[in-house]
Amino acid sequence: MLSKKTKYGLKALTFLAAQKGRAPVQISEIAKHENISQKFLESILLTLRKTGLLGSKKGKGGGYYLIKEPKDIPMTTVMRVLEGPIAMVPCVSLNFYEKCEDCPDEASCSVHKLMLQVRDSTLEVFRNNTLADLVP
Amino acid sequence: MLSKKTKYGLKALTFLAAQKGRAPVQISEIAKHENISQKFLESILLTLRKTGLLGSKKGKGGGYYLIKEPKDIPMTTVMRVLEGPIAMVPCVSLNFYEKCEDCPDEASCSVHKLMLQVRDSTLEVFRNNTLADLVP
DNA sequence: TTATTACCCTATCGATTTAATAGAGTAAGC
DNA sequence: GCTTACTCTATTAAATCGATAGGGTAATAA
């Protein structure tokens, strides 16, 4: 299940991408337009800024804005920042790999075999989509 | 993230599919072989039996066994029983559809658009795999 | 320089879910 | 009729999630 953090993050990014210019947009405006708890959104935008996806400007006329062009922001990046691993099990994760405690042998593990396919197909979707593709 | 319930369920099913005959296998044997808490496994196997994937036999020489041939058990069925919805958001789920509270319009929702693609590609993987494909 | 605006950070909290455990009950077979 | 092994209910500890509260700080305009 997609977390609300990811859901809200995606909506906020799309909203920013849909802006005409790259002028800062206030948190309150995004929250209002997308029906998101403002405080919760604050923490999400903060994460996105720390990761380098967003820039921010303080003071009057401040807010958040995209640093790169939407077409240059692949969904793989966004999803990993917001949701974490794309794989459903750590033992098939590219960026967050962990060995299973129980499983003695990955090569012969049925779960591993299936989830590897799921990871690959999901990854392909995220690689084929940039933020620009999400803007209506 | 895949729940342990699903993970254990998949391993148990694969173990049963790998048996030579279709003779009942005791819970304790499956639990031991797959490194699973026996009590937890009990509840999982019970679910699988109630859904019609497994049969059970009580008393001495009893246990659980597959009702159908592994090649006739698609992963879509197994995953829906164990993990629930395949979609990451209810608004793109085929079997567990729910409208989003916040979202005013699905057609123009960026999250909807992206998750629809993910659902489709994941579904294709599960449709292309039967339990027989998981046996090493 | 000063007031305001709006981002920044920490802490907390209730609700829910997950994984596991305990213990008693019941049906089948020898 | 006794053992075996499945069946069911209840409980619990831990983790996570979503949300909220409240104050701090930096940048900007006047």
Short mmCIF file of C-alpha atoms (C1' of nucleotides) in Angstrom, two decimals:
data_model
loop_
_atom_site.label_atom_id
_atom_site.label_comp_id
_atom_site.label_asym_id
_atom_site.label_seq_id
_atom_site.Cartn_x
_atom_site.Cartn_y
_atom_site.Cartn_z
CA MET A 1 0.00 0.00 0.00
CA LEU A 2 1.22 3.44 -0.97
CA SER A 3 1.77 5.63 2.08
CA LYS A 4 0.03 8.96 2.33
CA LYS A 5 3.42 10.56 2.52
CA THR A 6 4.20 9.33 -0.98
CA LYS A 7 0.76 10.15 -2.25
CA TYR A 8 0.90 13.70 -0.93
CA GLY A 9 4.47 14.11 -2.10
CA LEU A 10 3.55 13.10 -5.63
CA LYS A 11 0.61 15.45 -5.68
CA ALA A 12 2.68 18.32 -4.42
CA LEU A 13 5.41 17.71 -6.98
CA THR A 14 2.87 17.50 -9.77
CA PHE A 15 1.29 20.71 -8.59
CA LEU A 16 4.64 22.45 -8.66
CA ALA A 17 5.42 21.01 -12.07
CA ALA A 18 2.14 22.35 -13.40
CA GLN A 19 2.99 25.93 -12.42
CA LYS A 20 3.71 28.24 -15.26
CA GLY A 21 6.93 29.65 -13.98
CA ARG A 22 9.29 28.32 -11.32
CA ALA A 23 8.33 30.97 -8.78
CA PRO A 24 8.13 29.76 -5.17
CA VAL A 25 4.75 28.42 -4.08
CA GLN A 26 3.68 28.62 -0.47
CA ILE A 27 3.08 25.44 1.48
CA SER A 28 -0.35 26.67 2.43
CA GLU A 29 -1.35 27.06 -1.19
CA ILE A 30 -0.28 23.53 -2.09
CA ALA A 31 -1.94 22.09 1.00
CA LYS A 32 -5.18 23.85 0.29
CA HIS A 33 -5.28 22.96 -3.37
CA GLU A 34 -4.47 19.28 -2.82
CA ASN A 35 -6.45 18.75 0.38
CA ILE A 36 -3.42 17.90 2.49
CA SER A 37 -2.76 18.59 6.17
CA GLN A 38 -0.41 21.54 6.04
CA LYS A 39 1.85 20.41 8.85
CA PHE A 40 2.21 16.95 7.38
CA LEU A 41 2.99 18.44 4.00
CA GLU A 42 5.69 20.61 5.55
CA SER A 43 7.67 17.57 6.61
CA ILE A 44 7.28 15.96 3.22
CA LEU A 45 8.48 19.03 1.34
CA LEU A 46 11.37 19.29 3.74
CA THR A 47 12.44 15.77 2.81
CA LEU A 48 12.18 16.58 -0.87
CA ARG A 49 14.29 19.69 -0.39
CA LYS A 50 16.98 17.83 1.53
CA THR A 51 17.17 15.28 -1.26
CA GLY A 52 17.74 18.01 -3.79
CA LEU A 53 14.47 17.77 -5.66
CA LEU A 54 13.10 21.04 -4.37
CA GLY A 55 14.48 24.44 -3.47
CA SER A 56 12.97 26.79 -0.95
CA LYS A 57 12.90 30.49 -0.34
CA LYS A 58 12.19 32.06 3.02
CA GLY A 59 10.45 35.29 3.92
CA LYS A 60 7.74 37.13 2.09
CA GLY A 61 7.09 35.76 -1.35
CA GLY A 62 8.85 32.57 -0.35
CA GLY A 63 7.88 28.94 -0.77
CA TYR A 64 8.99 25.80 -2.55
CA TYR A 65 9.94 25.37 -6.17
CA LEU A 66 11.32 22.69 -8.48
CA ILE A 67 15.04 22.81 -9.03
CA LYS A 68 15.08 20.74 -12.20
CA GLU A 69 12.72 20.53 -15.13
CA PRO A 70 9.94 17.96 -14.61
CA LYS A 71 11.08 15.96 -17.62
CA ASP A 72 14.47 15.51 -15.95
CA ILE A 73 13.01 14.02 -12.77
CA PRO A 74 12.49 10.27 -13.15
CA MET A 75 9.89 8.56 -10.99
CA THR A 76 12.48 6.10 -9.72
CA THR A 77 14.15 8.94 -7.86
CA VAL A 78 10.92 10.36 -6.50
CA MET A 79 9.59 6.99 -5.36
CA ARG A 80 12.81 5.99 -3.63
CA VAL A 81 12.90 9.25 -1.74
CA LEU A 82 9.27 9.18 -0.68
CA GLU A 83 8.37 5.51 -0.39
CA GLY A 84 11.77 3.91 0.04
CA PRO A 85 12.63 0.60 -1.64
CA ILE A 86 10.77 -0.18 -4.86
CA ALA A 87 11.16 -3.92 -4.30
CA MET A 88 8.64 -5.71 -2.09
CA VAL A 89 11.35 -7.68 -0.31
CA PRO A 90 14.81 -6.42 0.67
CA CYS A 91 16.54 -9.42 -0.91
CA VAL A 92 15.61 -8.23 -4.41
CA SER A 93 16.23 -4.54 -3.81
CA LEU A 94 18.84 -2.74 -5.86
CA ASN A 95 19.31 0.25 -3.57
CA PHE A 96 18.28 -1.21 -0.23
CA TYR A 97 19.53 -4.79 -0.43
CA GLU A 98 19.40 -6.98 2.66
CA LYS A 99 19.82 -10.69 3.01
CA CYS A 100 16.87 -12.64 4.37
CA GLU A 101 17.27 -14.00 7.90
CA ASP A 102 15.45 -17.24 7.28
CA CYS A 103 16.12 -18.05 3.65
CA PRO A 104 19.18 -20.31 3.26
CA ASP A 105 19.53 -19.87 -0.48
CA GLU A 106 18.26 -16.98 -2.57
CA ALA A 107 18.72 -18.75 -5.87
CA SER A 108 16.25 -21.46 -4.95
CA CYS A 109 13.80 -19.25 -3.07
CA SER A 110 10.36 -19.07 -4.65
CA VAL A 111 9.57 -15.70 -3.10
CA HIS A 112 12.81 -14.29 -4.42
CA LYS A 113 12.11 -15.60 -7.88
CA LEU A 114 8.65 -14.05 -8.06
CA MET A 115 9.48 -10.75 -6.43
CA LEU A 116 12.42 -10.24 -8.75
CA GLN A 117 10.03 -10.18 -11.66
CA VAL A 118 7.71 -7.78 -9.89
CA ARG A 119 10.57 -5.46 -9.06
CA ASP A 120 11.77 -5.45 -12.67
CA SER A 121 8.38 -4.65 -14.11
CA THR A 122 7.65 -1.95 -11.55
CA LEU A 123 11.04 -0.43 -12.10
CA GLU A 124 10.39 -0.25 -15.80
CA VAL A 125 7.24 1.76 -15.21
CA PHE A 126 9.04 4.21 -12.96
CA ARG A 127 11.91 4.52 -15.41
CA ASN A 128 9.53 5.28 -18.24
CA ASN A 129 7.82 8.08 -16.34
CA THR A 130 9.15 11.47 -15.37
CA LEU A 131 7.37 14.10 -13.35
CA ALA A 132 6.40 15.75 -16.62
CA ASP A 133 4.36 12.69 -17.56
CA LEU A 134 2.18 13.07 -14.49
CA VAL A 135 1.03 16.59 -15.22
CA PRO A 136 -2.47 16.46 -16.71
CA MET B 1 6.60 -4.25 1.58
CA LEU B 2 5.53 -7.89 1.41
CA SER B 3 4.08 -9.08 4.71
CA LYS B 4 5.53 -12.11 6.41
CA LYS B 5 2.16 -13.74 6.13
CA THR B 6 2.43 -13.64 2.35
CA LYS B 7 6.05 -14.63 2.36
CA TYR B 8 5.41 -17.64 4.58
CA GLY B 9 2.28 -18.56 2.66
CA LEU B 10 4.17 -18.57 -0.62
CA LYS B 11 6.94 -20.69 0.83
CA ALA B 12 4.48 -23.17 2.27
CA LEU B 13 2.59 -23.46 -0.99
CA THR B 14 5.79 -23.95 -2.92
CA PHE B 15 6.88 -26.61 -0.47
CA LEU B 16 3.60 -28.45 -0.93
CA ALA B 17 3.84 -28.10 -4.69
CA ALA B 18 7.29 -29.62 -4.61
CA GLN B 19 6.09 -32.80 -2.88
CA LYS B 20 6.09 -35.90 -5.02
CA GLY B 21 2.55 -36.99 -4.29
CA ARG B 22 -0.35 -35.01 -2.88
CA ALA B 23 -0.25 -36.76 0.49
CA PRO B 24 -0.97 -34.52 3.50
CA VAL B 25 2.02 -32.78 5.02
CA GLN B 26 2.03 -31.83 8.69
CA ILE B 27 2.20 -28.18 9.67
CA SER B 28 5.19 -28.95 11.85
CA GLU B 29 7.13 -30.34 8.92
CA ILE B 30 6.49 -27.29 6.77
CA ALA B 31 7.28 -24.92 9.62
CA LYS B 32 10.53 -26.66 10.38
CA HIS B 33 11.67 -26.89 6.79
CA GLU B 34 10.89 -23.27 5.98
CA ASN B 35 11.93 -21.71 9.29
CA ILE B 36 8.49 -20.43 10.15
CA SER B 37 6.80 -20.02 13.54
CA GLN B 38 4.45 -23.00 13.64
CA LYS B 39 1.54 -21.20 15.26
CA PHE B 40 1.74 -18.35 12.80
CA LEU B 41 1.88 -20.80 9.93
CA GLU B 42 -1.21 -22.55 11.26
CA SER B 43 -3.32 -19.44 10.80
CA ILE B 44 -1.95 -18.87 7.31
CA LEU B 45 -2.68 -22.40 6.17
CA LEU B 46 -6.13 -22.11 7.63
CA THR B 47 -6.79 -19.06 5.47
CA LEU B 48 -5.55 -20.91 2.42
CA ARG B 49 -7.83 -23.82 3.18
CA LYS B 50 -10.88 -21.61 3.65
CA THR B 51 -10.20 -20.00 0.31
CA GLY B 52 -10.15 -23.37 -1.37
CA LEU B 53 -6.48 -23.55 -2.25
CA LEU B 54 -5.63 -26.23 0.28
CA GLY B 55 -7.33 -29.26 1.74
CA SER B 56 -6.68 -30.67 5.17
CA LYS B 57 -6.93 -34.01 6.89
CA LYS B 58 -7.19 -34.42 10.62
CA GLY B 59 -5.88 -37.14 12.86
CA LYS B 60 -2.84 -39.34 12.51
CA GLY B 61 -1.26 -39.04 9.09
CA GLY B 62 -3.12 -35.80 8.57
CA GLY B 63 -1.91 -32.43 7.35
CA TYR B 64 -2.38 -30.02 4.48
CA TYR B 65 -2.27 -30.75 0.77
CA LEU B 66 -2.88 -28.93 -2.50
CA ILE B 67 -6.31 -29.38 -4.00
CA LYS B 68 -5.41 -28.34 -7.53
CA GLU B 69 -2.34 -28.88 -9.63
CA PRO B 70 0.29 -26.16 -9.17
CA LYS B 71 0.10 -25.19 -12.82
CA ASP B 72 -3.59 -24.43 -12.35
CA ILE B 73 -3.00 -22.00 -9.49
CA PRO B 74 -2.26 -18.50 -10.80
CA MET B 75 -0.29 -16.12 -8.63
CA THR B 76 -3.01 -13.50 -8.90
CA THR B 77 -5.24 -15.73 -6.79
CA VAL B 78 -2.57 -16.53 -4.25
CA MET B 79 -1.47 -12.93 -3.84
CA ARG B 80 -4.99 -11.61 -3.43
CA VAL B 81 -5.74 -14.16 -0.75
CA LEU B 82 -2.52 -13.61 1.18
CA GLU B 83 -1.59 -9.99 0.59
CA GLY B 84 -4.91 -8.49 -0.42
CA PRO B 85 -5.13 -5.86 -3.16
CA ILE B 86 -2.45 -5.98 -5.83
CA ALA B 87 -2.81 -2.27 -6.53
CA MET B 88 -0.90 0.20 -4.38
CA VAL B 89 -3.91 2.50 -4.04
CA PRO B 90 -7.55 1.44 -3.73
CA CYS B 91 -8.66 3.76 -6.54
CA VAL B 92 -6.87 1.62 -9.14
CA SER B 93 -7.77 -1.75 -7.65
CA LEU B 94 -9.79 -4.19 -9.71
CA ASN B 95 -11.01 -6.38 -6.86
CA PHE B 96 -10.87 -3.95 -3.96
CA TYR B 97 -11.85 -0.65 -5.56
CA GLU B 98 -12.48 2.36 -3.35
CA LYS B 99 -12.81 6.01 -4.23
CA CYS B 100 -10.27 8.39 -2.74
CA GLU B 101 -11.56 10.72 -0.06
CA ASP B 102 -9.49 13.70 -1.07
CA CYS B 103 -9.10 13.37 -4.82
CA PRO B 104 -11.82 15.30 -6.66
CA ASP B 105 -11.18 13.73 -10.07
CA GLU B 106 -9.52 10.40 -10.79
CA ALA B 107 -8.98 11.10 -14.45
CA SER B 108 -6.75 14.07 -13.75
CA CYS B 109 -5.00 12.60 -10.69
CA SER B 110 -1.29 12.11 -11.13
CA VAL B 111 -1.09 9.40 -8.51
CA HIS B 112 -3.92 7.53 -10.18
CA LYS B 113 -2.24 7.77 -13.54
CA LEU B 114 1.06 6.39 -12.30
CA MET B 115 -0.32 3.67 -10.07
CA LEU B 116 -2.53 2.38 -12.83
CA GLN B 117 0.56 1.56 -14.83
CA VAL B 118 2.20 -0.11 -11.87
CA ARG B 119 -0.88 -2.19 -11.20
CA ASP B 120 -1.05 -3.34 -14.81
CA SER B 121 2.56 -4.38 -15.00
CA THR B 122 2.45 -6.16 -11.65
CA LEU B 123 -0.72 -7.92 -12.62
CA GLU B 124 0.91 -9.16 -15.77
CA VAL B 125 3.70 -10.76 -13.77
CA PHE B 126 1.26 -12.53 -11.48
CA ARG B 127 -0.85 -13.67 -14.42
CA ASN B 128 2.19 -15.11 -16.13
CA ASN B 129 3.20 -17.15 -13.10
CA THR B 130 1.51 -20.16 -11.58
CA LEU B 131 2.56 -21.98 -8.46
CA ALA B 132 4.33 -24.48 -10.70
CA ASP B 133 6.67 -21.75 -11.90
CA LEU B 134 7.90 -21.10 -8.38
CA VAL B 135 9.08 -24.62 -7.70
CA PRO B 136 12.87 -24.77 -8.15
"C1'" DT C 1 16.47 48.21 11.59
"C1'" DT C 2 12.35 46.14 12.48
"C1'" DA C 3 8.28 43.62 11.60
"C1'" DT C 4 6.48 40.09 9.08
"C1'" DT C 5 6.33 36.14 6.59
"C1'" DA C 6 7.10 31.50 5.90
"C1'" DC C 7 10.29 27.90 6.21
"C1'" DC C 8 12.52 24.70 9.76
"C1'" DC C 9 12.78 21.42 13.54
"C1'" DT C 10 11.50 18.52 17.66
"C1'" DA C 11 8.35 16.10 20.31
"C1'" DT C 12 4.29 13.75 21.11
"C1'" DC C 13 0.16 10.95 20.53
"C1'" DG C 14 -3.62 7.95 19.19
"C1'" DA C 15 -4.90 4.49 15.94
"C1'" DT C 16 -3.86 0.77 13.30
"C1'" DT C 17 -1.40 -3.16 11.74
"C1'" DT C 18 1.76 -6.86 12.18
"C1'" DA C 19 3.86 -10.91 13.95
"C1'" DA C 20 3.88 -13.95 17.33
"C1'" DT C 21 2.13 -16.67 21.38
"C1'" DA C 22 -1.01 -19.20 24.46
"C1'" DG C 23 -4.42 -22.24 25.33
"C1'" DA C 24 -8.42 -24.65 24.81
"C1'" DG C 25 -11.49 -27.22 21.48
"C1'" DT C 26 -12.64 -30.76 17.97
"C1'" DA C 27 -12.50 -34.29 14.52
"C1'" DA C 28 -10.21 -38.27 12.47
"C1'" DG C 29 -7.73 -42.47 12.68
"C1'" DC C 30 -5.49 -46.55 14.83
"C1'" DG D 1 -10.84 -44.56 23.67
"C1'" DC D 2 -6.58 -42.49 23.16
"C1'" DT D 3 -3.49 -40.09 20.41
"C1'" DT D 4 -2.61 -37.02 16.84
"C1'" DA D 5 -3.01 -32.94 14.44
"C1'" DC D 6 -5.95 -29.55 12.71
"C1'" DT D 7 -9.22 -25.49 14.36
"C1'" DC D 8 -10.44 -21.44 16.66
"C1'" DT D 9 -10.33 -17.37 19.95
"C1'" DA D 10 -7.97 -14.19 22.52
"C1'" DT D 11 -4.05 -11.61 23.85
"C1'" DT D 12 0.07 -8.99 23.39
"C1'" DA D 13 4.38 -6.52 22.20
"C1'" DA D 14 6.33 -3.89 18.78
"C1'" DA D 15 6.36 -1.06 14.93
"C1'" DT D 16 4.50 2.20 11.81
"C1'" DC D 17 1.55 5.82 10.25
"C1'" DG D 18 -0.75 10.01 10.00
"C1'" DA D 19 -1.52 13.93 12.24
"C1'" DT D 20 -0.85 17.78 15.52
"C1'" DA D 21 1.38 21.26 18.51
"C1'" DG D 22 4.52 24.69 19.34
"C1'" DG D 23 8.30 27.12 19.13
"C1'" DG D 24 12.69 28.65 16.46
"C1'" DT D 25 15.06 30.91 12.74
"C1'" DA D 26 16.24 33.07 8.48
"C1'" DA D 27 15.11 36.07 4.70
"C1'" DT D 28 12.69 39.79 2.78
"C1'" DA D 29 10.26 44.27 2.35
"C1'" DA D 30 9.25 48.57 4.18
#
